[in-house]
Each structure stands twice: as C-alpha cells, then as structure tokens.
Coordinates of C-alpha atoms in Angstrom, one line a residue:
Chain Q
M1 CA -49.3 22.5 -54.5
P2 CA -52.2 23.6 -57.2
S3 CA -56.0 22.8 -56.2
D4 CA -58.8 24.9 -57.5
D5 CA -56.6 26.6 -60.0
H6 CA -55.7 24.4 -62.6
H7 CA -52.5 26.8 -64.2
P8 CA -51.4 29.1 -61.3
G9 CA -47.6 28.7 -63.1
A10 CA -48.7 29.6 -66.3
A11 CA -52.0 32.1 -65.5
M12 CA -49.8 34.4 -63.5
K13 CA -47.0 35.1 -65.6
N14 CA -48.3 35.3 -69.5
F15 CA -45.3 33.4 -70.8
E16 CA -44.9 33.6 -74.3
L17 CA -42.2 31.7 -76.4
P18 CA -40.2 33.7 -78.7
E19 CA -40.5 34.2 -81.9
A20 CA -39.0 31.8 -84.6
F21 CA -36.4 29.6 -83.4
Y22 CA -36.5 27.0 -80.8
G23 CA -32.9 25.7 -80.0
I24 CA -31.9 22.3 -78.9
T25 CA -28.4 20.8 -77.8
A26 CA -27.7 17.5 -79.4
E27 CA -23.8 17.2 -79.5
K28 CA -24.2 14.0 -80.6
Y29 CA -25.3 15.2 -84.3
S30 CA -23.3 18.4 -83.9
H31 CA -19.6 17.2 -86.0
G32 CA -17.0 17.5 -83.1
R33 CA -18.3 21.1 -82.3
S34 CA -18.7 21.2 -78.6
N35 CA -22.3 22.7 -77.1
E36 CA -20.3 26.1 -75.5
D37 CA -19.0 26.1 -79.7
V38 CA -23.1 24.9 -81.3
V39 CA -25.6 27.4 -78.9
G40 CA -23.0 29.9 -79.4
Q41 CA -23.5 30.6 -82.5
M42 CA -27.4 29.9 -82.2
L43 CA -27.1 33.1 -79.9
Q44 CA -25.5 35.4 -82.7
A45 CA -27.9 34.4 -84.6
G46 CA -31.0 36.1 -83.0
I47 CA -32.1 32.6 -81.3
K48 CA -34.3 33.3 -78.0
I49 CA -34.3 30.0 -76.3
V50 CA -32.4 27.1 -75.7
Q51 CA -33.0 23.5 -74.5
Y52 CA -30.3 21.6 -73.2
R53 CA -31.1 17.8 -73.9
E54 CA -28.0 15.4 -73.9
K55 CA -29.0 11.8 -72.8
E56 CA -26.0 9.6 -72.8
K57 CA -23.9 11.9 -70.3
T58 CA -23.7 11.8 -66.5
A59 CA -24.9 14.1 -64.4
M60 CA -21.6 16.2 -62.9
E61 CA -20.8 16.1 -67.1
K62 CA -23.7 17.9 -67.6
F63 CA -24.0 20.1 -64.4
K64 CA -20.4 21.6 -65.9
E65 CA -21.7 22.2 -69.5
C66 CA -24.6 23.6 -68.0
L67 CA -23.4 26.2 -65.5
T68 CA -21.4 27.1 -69.0
L69 CA -24.7 27.7 -71.4
R70 CA -26.6 29.3 -68.0
S71 CA -23.7 32.3 -68.5
L72 CA -23.6 32.6 -71.8
T73 CA -27.6 32.7 -72.6
R74 CA -28.0 35.2 -69.9
R75 CA -25.1 37.1 -71.8
F76 CA -27.8 37.1 -74.4
G77 CA -30.5 37.2 -73.0
A78 CA -32.1 34.6 -73.8
L79 CA -33.8 32.0 -72.4
F80 CA -32.7 28.4 -71.4
I81 CA -34.3 25.3 -70.3
V82 CA -32.8 22.6 -69.4
N83 CA -35.1 18.9 -70.0
D84 CA -36.1 16.7 -67.9
D85 CA -33.7 17.1 -64.9
V86 CA -35.4 19.4 -62.3
A87 CA -33.1 19.6 -59.6
L88 CA -29.9 20.2 -62.7
A89 CA -32.5 23.0 -63.6
Q90 CA -32.5 24.4 -59.8
L91 CA -28.6 24.1 -59.4
V92 CA -27.8 26.6 -62.9
D93 CA -30.8 28.1 -62.2
A94 CA -31.6 27.9 -65.6
D95 CA -35.2 29.5 -66.3
G96 CA -37.4 26.7 -66.1
V97 CA -37.5 23.0 -67.9
H98 CA -39.1 21.0 -69.6
L99 CA -41.4 17.6 -69.9
G100 CA -42.4 14.8 -72.0
Q101 CA -45.4 13.0 -71.3
D102 CA -43.5 10.3 -69.3
D103 CA -41.0 12.7 -67.1
L104 CA -42.5 13.5 -63.4
P105 CA -45.7 15.1 -63.5
V106 CA -46.3 19.3 -63.6
P107 CA -47.9 20.2 -61.3
Q108 CA -44.9 18.4 -58.7
V109 CA -43.0 19.6 -60.8
R110 CA -43.9 23.3 -60.3
T111 CA -44.0 22.8 -56.5
L112 CA -40.2 22.6 -56.8
L113 CA -39.5 25.4 -58.8
G114 CA -42.2 27.6 -58.1
P115 CA -44.3 30.2 -59.9
E116 CA -41.5 32.3 -62.1
K117 CA -39.8 29.2 -63.5
I118 CA -40.8 28.2 -67.2
I119 CA -42.5 24.4 -67.1
G120 CA -43.0 23.0 -70.9
L121 CA -44.4 19.9 -71.6
S122 CA -44.1 17.8 -74.8
T123 CA -47.7 16.5 -76.2
H124 CA -48.6 14.1 -79.1
S125 CA -51.7 13.8 -79.6
P126 CA -55.2 16.4 -79.2
E127 CA -55.8 14.6 -75.6
Q128 CA -52.1 15.2 -74.3
F129 CA -52.6 18.8 -75.8
Q130 CA -56.0 19.7 -73.8
A131 CA -54.6 17.9 -70.6
G132 CA -51.6 20.0 -71.1
L133 CA -53.2 23.3 -71.4
V134 CA -54.6 22.9 -67.9
S135 CA -51.6 21.2 -66.4
G136 CA -49.6 24.1 -65.2
A137 CA -47.5 24.1 -68.2
D138 CA -46.2 27.4 -70.0
Y139 CA -46.1 26.0 -73.2
L140 CA -46.8 22.9 -74.6
G141 CA -45.0 21.0 -77.6
V142 CA -46.3 19.6 -80.3
G143 CA -45.4 16.4 -81.9
P144 CA -43.0 14.8 -83.9
L145 CA -44.5 16.2 -87.0
Y146 CA -42.0 14.3 -89.4
A147 CA -39.8 11.3 -88.3
T148 CA -37.0 12.1 -86.0
Q149 CA -33.4 10.6 -85.6
T150 CA -32.4 12.5 -82.4
K151 CA -35.1 10.8 -80.0
T152 CA -35.7 6.7 -80.0
D153 CA -37.7 7.1 -77.2
V154 CA -40.7 9.1 -79.3
C155 CA -43.8 8.2 -81.0
P156 CA -44.5 8.1 -84.1
P157 CA -44.9 11.3 -86.0
V158 CA -48.1 12.9 -85.8
G159 CA -48.8 14.9 -88.9
L160 CA -49.3 18.1 -89.7
N161 CA -53.5 18.0 -88.9
Y162 CA -52.0 17.4 -84.7
L163 CA -50.6 20.6 -85.9
A164 CA -53.5 22.9 -86.7
Y165 CA -55.5 20.7 -84.4
A166 CA -52.5 22.8 -81.8
R167 CA -52.8 26.2 -83.4
A168 CA -57.3 26.3 -83.4
H169 CA -57.6 24.7 -79.8
A170 CA -54.0 27.1 -77.9
T171 CA -54.6 28.8 -75.4
L172 CA -50.9 28.6 -74.1
P173 CA -47.9 29.6 -76.8
F174 CA -46.8 25.8 -78.2
V175 CA -43.3 24.9 -79.9
A176 CA -44.0 23.0 -83.0
I177 CA -40.8 19.7 -83.2
G178 CA -40.0 16.9 -84.7
G179 CA -37.9 16.4 -88.2
I180 CA -38.5 19.9 -89.3
K181 CA -36.3 21.4 -91.4
A182 CA -35.6 24.1 -94.5
H183 CA -37.6 22.3 -97.0
N184 CA -40.4 21.0 -94.4
L185 CA -40.6 24.6 -92.6
A186 CA -42.9 26.4 -94.9
E187 CA -45.7 24.2 -94.4
V188 CA -45.0 24.0 -90.9
R189 CA -45.5 27.5 -90.8
Q190 CA -48.7 27.4 -92.7
H191 CA -50.6 24.9 -90.6
G192 CA -49.5 27.5 -87.5
A193 CA -46.6 27.7 -85.6
A194 CA -45.1 30.9 -84.7
C195 CA -42.0 28.9 -82.8
V196 CA -40.8 26.2 -84.4
A197 CA -38.3 24.2 -82.8
L198 CA -35.3 22.5 -85.1
V199 CA -32.4 20.2 -83.4
T200 CA -29.8 18.7 -85.8
E201 CA -31.2 20.9 -89.1
I202 CA -29.2 24.0 -86.9
V203 CA -26.4 22.1 -85.0
G204 CA -25.4 19.3 -87.8
A205 CA -25.4 22.7 -90.1
E206 CA -21.9 23.3 -91.5
D207 CA -22.5 26.8 -91.4
I208 CA -25.2 27.5 -88.5
L209 CA -25.2 31.5 -88.5
G210 CA -26.0 30.7 -92.5
K211 CA -28.2 28.0 -91.8
I212 CA -30.1 29.8 -89.8
A213 CA -30.3 33.2 -91.9
E214 CA -31.8 30.7 -94.8
L215 CA -34.5 29.9 -92.3
R216 CA -35.8 33.3 -91.6
G217 CA -35.3 33.3 -95.2
I218 CA -38.1 31.3 -95.5
L219 CA -40.1 32.5 -93.2
E220 CA -40.1 35.2 -94.8
S221 CA -41.3 34.2 -98.2
V222 CA -44.9 33.1 -96.2
P223 CA -47.6 34.7 -94.9
Q224 CA -47.8 35.9 -90.9
L225 CA -49.0 34.2 -88.6
K226 CA -51.9 36.2 -86.5
P227 CA -51.1 35.7 -82.6
I228 CA -53.1 33.6 -80.8
Chain H
M1 CA -25.0 27.1 -49.3
P2 CA -21.9 25.5 -46.7
S3 CA -19.4 27.7 -46.8
D4 CA -16.6 27.2 -44.2
D5 CA -17.8 24.3 -42.5
H6 CA -16.7 21.7 -44.6
H7 CA -19.9 19.4 -43.8
P8 CA -22.9 21.3 -42.6
G9 CA -25.7 18.4 -43.0
A10 CA -23.5 15.6 -41.9
A11 CA -22.1 17.3 -38.8
M12 CA -25.4 18.9 -37.0
K13 CA -27.6 16.1 -37.1
N14 CA -24.8 12.9 -36.3
F15 CA -26.5 10.6 -38.9
E16 CA -26.3 7.1 -37.9
L17 CA -26.7 3.5 -40.2
P18 CA -28.9 1.0 -39.0
E19 CA -26.9 -2.2 -38.3
A20 CA -26.9 -4.4 -40.5
F21 CA -28.2 -4.6 -43.6
Y22 CA -29.3 -2.0 -45.8
G23 CA -31.8 -3.2 -48.9
I24 CA -32.2 -2.6 -52.6
T25 CA -34.5 -2.9 -54.8
A26 CA -33.6 -4.5 -58.9
E27 CA -37.1 -5.7 -59.8
K28 CA -35.2 -6.9 -62.9
Y29 CA -33.5 -9.7 -60.5
S30 CA -36.5 -10.6 -58.4
H31 CA -38.4 -13.2 -60.1
G32 CA -41.1 -10.8 -61.7
R33 CA -42.0 -10.1 -57.7
S34 CA -42.5 -6.2 -57.7
N35 CA -40.4 -3.4 -55.6
E36 CA -43.6 -3.2 -53.7
D37 CA -44.0 -7.5 -52.6
V38 CA -39.6 -7.4 -52.5
V39 CA -39.6 -4.7 -50.1
G40 CA -42.5 -6.3 -48.3
Q41 CA -40.1 -8.7 -47.4
M42 CA -37.7 -6.6 -46.4
L43 CA -38.7 -4.8 -44.0
Q44 CA -40.8 -7.6 -42.8
A45 CA -37.0 -9.0 -41.7
G46 CA -36.7 -6.1 -40.6
I47 CA -34.0 -4.2 -42.3
K48 CA -34.4 -0.4 -41.8
I49 CA -32.9 0.6 -44.6
V50 CA -34.0 0.5 -47.6
Q51 CA -32.8 2.6 -51.1
Y52 CA -34.9 2.5 -54.5
R53 CA -32.6 2.2 -57.9
E54 CA -34.3 0.8 -60.7
K55 CA -32.1 2.7 -63.9
E56 CA -34.8 1.6 -66.6
K57 CA -38.3 2.9 -65.5
T58 CA -39.4 6.6 -66.7
A59 CA -39.7 8.9 -63.7
M60 CA -43.2 9.2 -63.6
E61 CA -42.9 5.4 -63.0
K62 CA -40.4 6.1 -60.8
F63 CA -42.9 8.8 -58.6
K64 CA -45.8 6.2 -58.7
E65 CA -43.9 3.4 -57.2
C66 CA -42.3 5.9 -54.7
L67 CA -45.1 6.8 -53.8
T68 CA -45.9 3.7 -52.6
L69 CA -42.8 2.7 -50.8
R70 CA -42.3 5.8 -48.6
S71 CA -45.6 4.5 -47.9
L72 CA -44.8 1.3 -46.9
T73 CA -40.9 2.1 -45.3
R74 CA -43.0 4.8 -43.3
R75 CA -45.1 2.6 -41.2
F76 CA -42.1 0.0 -40.9
G77 CA -40.4 2.8 -39.0
A78 CA -37.7 2.3 -42.2
L79 CA -35.5 5.3 -44.3
F80 CA -36.3 5.2 -47.4
I81 CA -33.8 6.7 -49.3
V82 CA -34.1 7.4 -53.8
N83 CA -31.5 6.8 -55.8
D84 CA -29.5 9.8 -58.1
D85 CA -32.5 11.6 -58.6
V86 CA -32.9 14.3 -56.2
A87 CA -36.5 15.5 -57.5
L88 CA -37.7 12.2 -57.4
A89 CA -36.7 12.7 -53.4
Q90 CA -38.4 15.8 -53.3
L91 CA -41.6 15.0 -54.3
V92 CA -42.2 11.3 -52.2
D93 CA -40.3 13.4 -49.6
A94 CA -37.9 10.1 -49.0
D95 CA -35.4 10.4 -46.7
G96 CA -32.8 11.4 -48.3
V97 CA -30.7 10.5 -51.5
H98 CA -28.1 8.5 -52.5
L99 CA -25.2 10.0 -55.4
G100 CA -22.6 8.2 -57.6
Q101 CA -19.6 10.3 -58.2
D102 CA -20.9 11.3 -61.9
D103 CA -23.8 12.5 -60.3
L104 CA -24.4 16.3 -58.6
P105 CA -21.7 16.8 -56.7
V106 CA -23.1 17.0 -52.9
P107 CA -22.6 20.2 -51.8
Q108 CA -24.7 21.6 -54.3
V109 CA -27.1 18.6 -53.9
R110 CA -27.8 19.8 -50.4
T111 CA -28.4 23.3 -51.2
L112 CA -32.0 21.6 -52.4
L113 CA -32.3 19.7 -49.7
G114 CA -31.2 21.5 -46.8
P115 CA -29.7 19.7 -43.3
E116 CA -32.4 17.0 -42.2
K117 CA -32.1 15.1 -45.5
I118 CA -29.8 12.0 -45.4
I119 CA -27.4 12.2 -48.1
G120 CA -25.2 8.8 -49.3
L121 CA -21.9 9.1 -51.7
S122 CA -20.9 5.8 -53.2
T123 CA -16.9 5.3 -53.2
H124 CA -14.1 3.4 -54.7
S125 CA -10.8 4.2 -53.3
P126 CA -8.9 5.7 -50.2
E127 CA -8.5 9.2 -52.3
Q128 CA -12.8 9.0 -53.0
F129 CA -13.5 8.3 -48.9
Q130 CA -11.4 10.7 -48.0
A131 CA -13.1 13.6 -50.1
G132 CA -16.2 12.2 -49.5
L133 CA -15.7 12.4 -45.2
V134 CA -15.3 16.6 -46.0
S135 CA -17.9 16.2 -48.7
G136 CA -20.7 17.3 -46.4
A137 CA -22.5 14.1 -47.3
D138 CA -24.0 12.1 -44.1
Y139 CA -22.5 8.2 -44.7
L140 CA -20.3 6.6 -47.7
G141 CA -20.4 3.6 -50.2
V142 CA -17.4 1.7 -50.0
G143 CA -17.6 -1.1 -53.0
P144 CA -17.9 -2.9 -54.7
L145 CA -16.4 -5.2 -52.4
Y146 CA -16.7 -8.0 -55.3
A147 CA -17.8 -7.9 -59.4
T148 CA -21.8 -7.8 -59.1
Q149 CA -23.8 -8.2 -61.7
T150 CA -26.1 -5.1 -60.5
K151 CA -24.7 -2.6 -61.3
T152 CA -23.4 -2.0 -65.3
D153 CA -21.9 1.4 -65.4
V154 CA -19.1 0.7 -62.4
C155 CA -15.5 0.3 -61.7
P156 CA -13.8 -2.6 -61.1
P157 CA -14.2 -4.7 -57.4
V158 CA -11.8 -3.0 -55.2
G159 CA -11.7 -5.6 -52.6
L160 CA -11.7 -6.1 -49.0
N161 CA -8.5 -3.9 -48.2
Y162 CA -10.4 -0.7 -49.5
L163 CA -13.1 -1.7 -47.2
A164 CA -10.4 -1.9 -44.2
Y165 CA -9.0 1.5 -45.1
A166 CA -12.4 2.4 -45.1
R167 CA -13.2 1.2 -41.2
A168 CA -9.6 2.6 -40.2
H169 CA -10.0 6.1 -41.1
A170 CA -13.7 6.9 -40.9
T171 CA -15.5 9.5 -39.5
L172 CA -18.9 9.2 -40.9
P173 CA -21.3 6.0 -41.3
F174 CA -20.3 3.4 -44.7
V175 CA -21.7 0.9 -45.6
A176 CA -20.7 -2.4 -47.8
I177 CA -21.5 -2.9 -51.2
G178 CA -20.6 -4.9 -54.4
G179 CA -21.3 -8.7 -54.5
I180 CA -21.9 -9.5 -50.9
K181 CA -24.0 -12.4 -50.7
A182 CA -24.1 -15.3 -48.0
H183 CA -20.8 -17.2 -48.7
N184 CA -18.4 -13.8 -48.6
L185 CA -21.1 -11.9 -45.8
A186 CA -18.3 -13.0 -42.8
E187 CA -15.2 -12.0 -44.6
V188 CA -17.1 -8.7 -45.0
R189 CA -18.3 -8.2 -41.6
Q190 CA -14.2 -9.2 -40.4
H191 CA -12.6 -6.5 -41.9
G192 CA -15.1 -3.9 -40.4
A193 CA -18.5 -3.1 -42.2
A194 CA -21.3 -2.7 -39.7
C195 CA -23.8 -2.5 -42.5
V196 CA -23.9 -4.4 -45.9
A197 CA -25.9 -3.8 -48.6
L198 CA -27.0 -6.4 -50.1
V199 CA -29.4 -6.4 -53.3
T200 CA -29.6 -10.1 -55.7
E201 CA -29.0 -11.9 -52.8
I202 CA -31.8 -10.4 -51.2
V203 CA -34.1 -9.6 -53.9
G204 CA -33.5 -12.0 -56.1
A205 CA -33.7 -15.6 -52.8
E206 CA -36.7 -17.6 -53.7
D207 CA -37.6 -17.0 -49.9
I208 CA -36.5 -13.9 -48.2
L209 CA -37.3 -13.4 -44.7
G210 CA -35.4 -17.1 -44.7
K211 CA -32.2 -15.5 -46.9
I212 CA -32.7 -13.1 -44.4
A213 CA -32.7 -15.4 -41.1
E214 CA -30.1 -17.0 -42.6
L215 CA -27.4 -13.4 -43.4
R216 CA -28.4 -13.0 -39.8
G217 CA -27.2 -16.2 -38.8
I218 CA -23.7 -15.6 -40.6
L219 CA -23.1 -12.2 -38.4
E220 CA -23.8 -14.0 -35.2
S221 CA -21.0 -16.6 -35.9
V222 CA -18.2 -13.5 -36.4
P223 CA -17.3 -11.5 -33.2
Q224 CA -19.2 -8.2 -32.8
L225 CA -17.5 -4.7 -34.3
K226 CA -16.5 -2.3 -32.3
P227 CA -18.5 1.0 -32.6
I228 CA -15.9 3.4 -34.2

C-alpha cells in the first residue's frame, strides 16, 4: 500500500489522456442500439478511451458485455475503463477503473489493481481536485459542468470557473464532463479542457460518426491549448 | 483459474458452515440501531457467521462499516462474509463473499480471491443447486423458503420441498434462507437445514439476545440432524 509517496501509480507511468474525446456508454440513451454497436462507432470515429458505465444491469450482464467491449477496444488500440466496479475491471482485464467520491478510496483500489492500471477519480470542487492530485489517481474528472440527465446521483453543475481552476492547477491529466454538447463544446475547450467526455451527445446521436466529425470541427475552430 | 477440477477451492479446504444460525445485516429493519450494535449482539449470542448485506449505501460507507464489522467479528472468532462486492471483501480482509445467480461467476471470482477465501452462492432451484455443487463455491444458499421483505430482486418462495431436495443431494454445506422466523424454524430444521439464515427475525427483534435464545430453544425441541 502507498505510504510516503502519495501517487506511486500515477508518478511511475506518466499517464496521458488521449486528446479530444472520452466516450462513455449509456445504453438507456442509445435509442435501442447495443453498447457494442455504439462503442464500435465511437472507435471507428477515432475515440481512444471508452468508459463502461451502466448502473442498472446485473453484475453478470455487465461482465458479459465488458468482455465484448474489452475485445473491441483492444482491436482499435483504445483504452477501456470500467466505472466503479474494481472486480469487474480486473476480470475483463480493463485498462483501469473510474471512481466517484463515494466509491472505494483510490489508495485501497490501487493495492488491488497494482501500479500499471489506470485509476480515474471524479472531482466536483477545488478541494476535491487538490485531494485528487495526491490521491494516487492517474487522471481526474472535472464536472459536472452543466446539468446532465445521465447521472441521477450527481451534485449540481459546478460551472466553467471550476474547469478554469483545474486547468490552472493541474499536475495530472483531467477530463471535463457533464452536459457537454456541440453547442457548448467551444467554451469548454476555451476554458482549458484538452479531453472532453460526452455521453448522450454521442450515444444518442442518430449518426454517431457524423456527430463526432461535427465535434472535431468545433474544436478546430477554437485556438489550440498549450500542453499542461 | 480452475480447469480440470470443478471445485478446487471448496475441495481443498473442506469448509463447514457453523451450526445453527447465519446472521445477515439489514440496517433498514434494525429499528434505528447501527449494524455495529446489532452484529455485536448477534456475536454475543454466539452466532459464528455474519454476512454484510446493505444495498443502499455507497461503496465508501460500506467500506468504513465493513472495517468495523471485520474487527468485531474477528474479536469473536466469527466468520465475516460480504454480499456481492468482491473488491470490498478483499479490502476489508473478509473471510469471503456471498454471490447471487446474477453476480459475477464463481470461477472468475475464485481467481481474484484465491483458494482460501469462502465463496457462497444463492440457489433457487434443483438445477441451480446441482450447478452450484460443481461451481467452485464453498457453500450454497437454499431459498427463499418463504415470502421475504428484505430482498426486492428475489424470485418467488421455493418452498420446503426444495430444501428437502438440497438435504438429499448436498455434497457441500448449505444454508436455508428467506422468511425464516421463530414460528417456522422447527419445520425448516425438520426438512434438513443444519444452518439457518434469519434476517428481520434477528435484526428486527427488540431483544436480540432473547430472540436468539428463543430460536435455540426451538431447535432443541426438534430431533437433531445427522451430518451430511
């Protein structure tokens, strides 16, 4: 277990989040399409990190689905992250887990996953961001920036000021999340997000490949970010 | 991972369930008393196996509570089993996990926990019982025998015939569960249950020590079971 060094996993591997988009499953908002179908389209569109987040399925259903998605993401050279469930992540050989503030603590999860796996941690305030930087996580979530329908247990929107704070203080990669859509993507990028998670905007798009092309076009229209 | 041998964990350690009663937490039905308080009374009354089952708490809340209960059960020389959550069981050094039919598969969970930890598996039919016997589980749950209020996702009562079936075919220890109370305990014992799980009957009792003494008295009034 980590003792002196606050972030041994993160420090050792210099993890970087892939640029631009972070995909997250939400079958409920996918208009009847399976996660395999939707994730397949994300990957074809060049997304390099996908998180499996399904709260309402049984562990057995999640296990079977994650085996399929693990194989699919591997074929495309993309990272596969499992939300919350550490044992599930281990059993399907995911690249890592994403934890919330109310999930198992990062240092303890690190003892189960070892130094090589990726641990992401959601943060919702400057205090949580600072704690996250020394928690042993490899990257942080920053949000929810706007109101969102996909998480029912989440706190109120934290706004763009918190994103600017994260950008100014980041010593780890972070991903902006929560209600991000084509119409607000430019301001999210302008406030410092190199990596942006979109849920319903992608999984709910009629034409997922077209939607991701549209989103890339928006990013090209705003000034590029300097590396952190 | 197990290959030729269908139940390496179980076969190696010849696990036996403690006689008589298997306690399970249910804070919602504990009349405002904490799980620590209620489990403490179970242990004082001589219960030697306690399962932590709380569906509505966050992982962080469960983690903190399980650390306390692990320490408490250890002090009384009792087994501590965590429902469903394999990572939680590992992090608090529980003696094992109890899985349902929709949870992660036993052989995969065994790869995470190793041969020494206990894996319990709920079964609800003769087919599931037979599959459970060769699953690698160390003990099986048999039920729900009667209607129960503590599990909302459970199947209809399976009845005493299934319990008699389990008794006749058991090559692993099993625990009878589901709606068992003082008034039906004698018939549960008469149908072959050496180990009986009671939830609300114990956690909801005004006088837990008195209730467990009453339950022991009922068992003494019926013929003893021959070992399986």
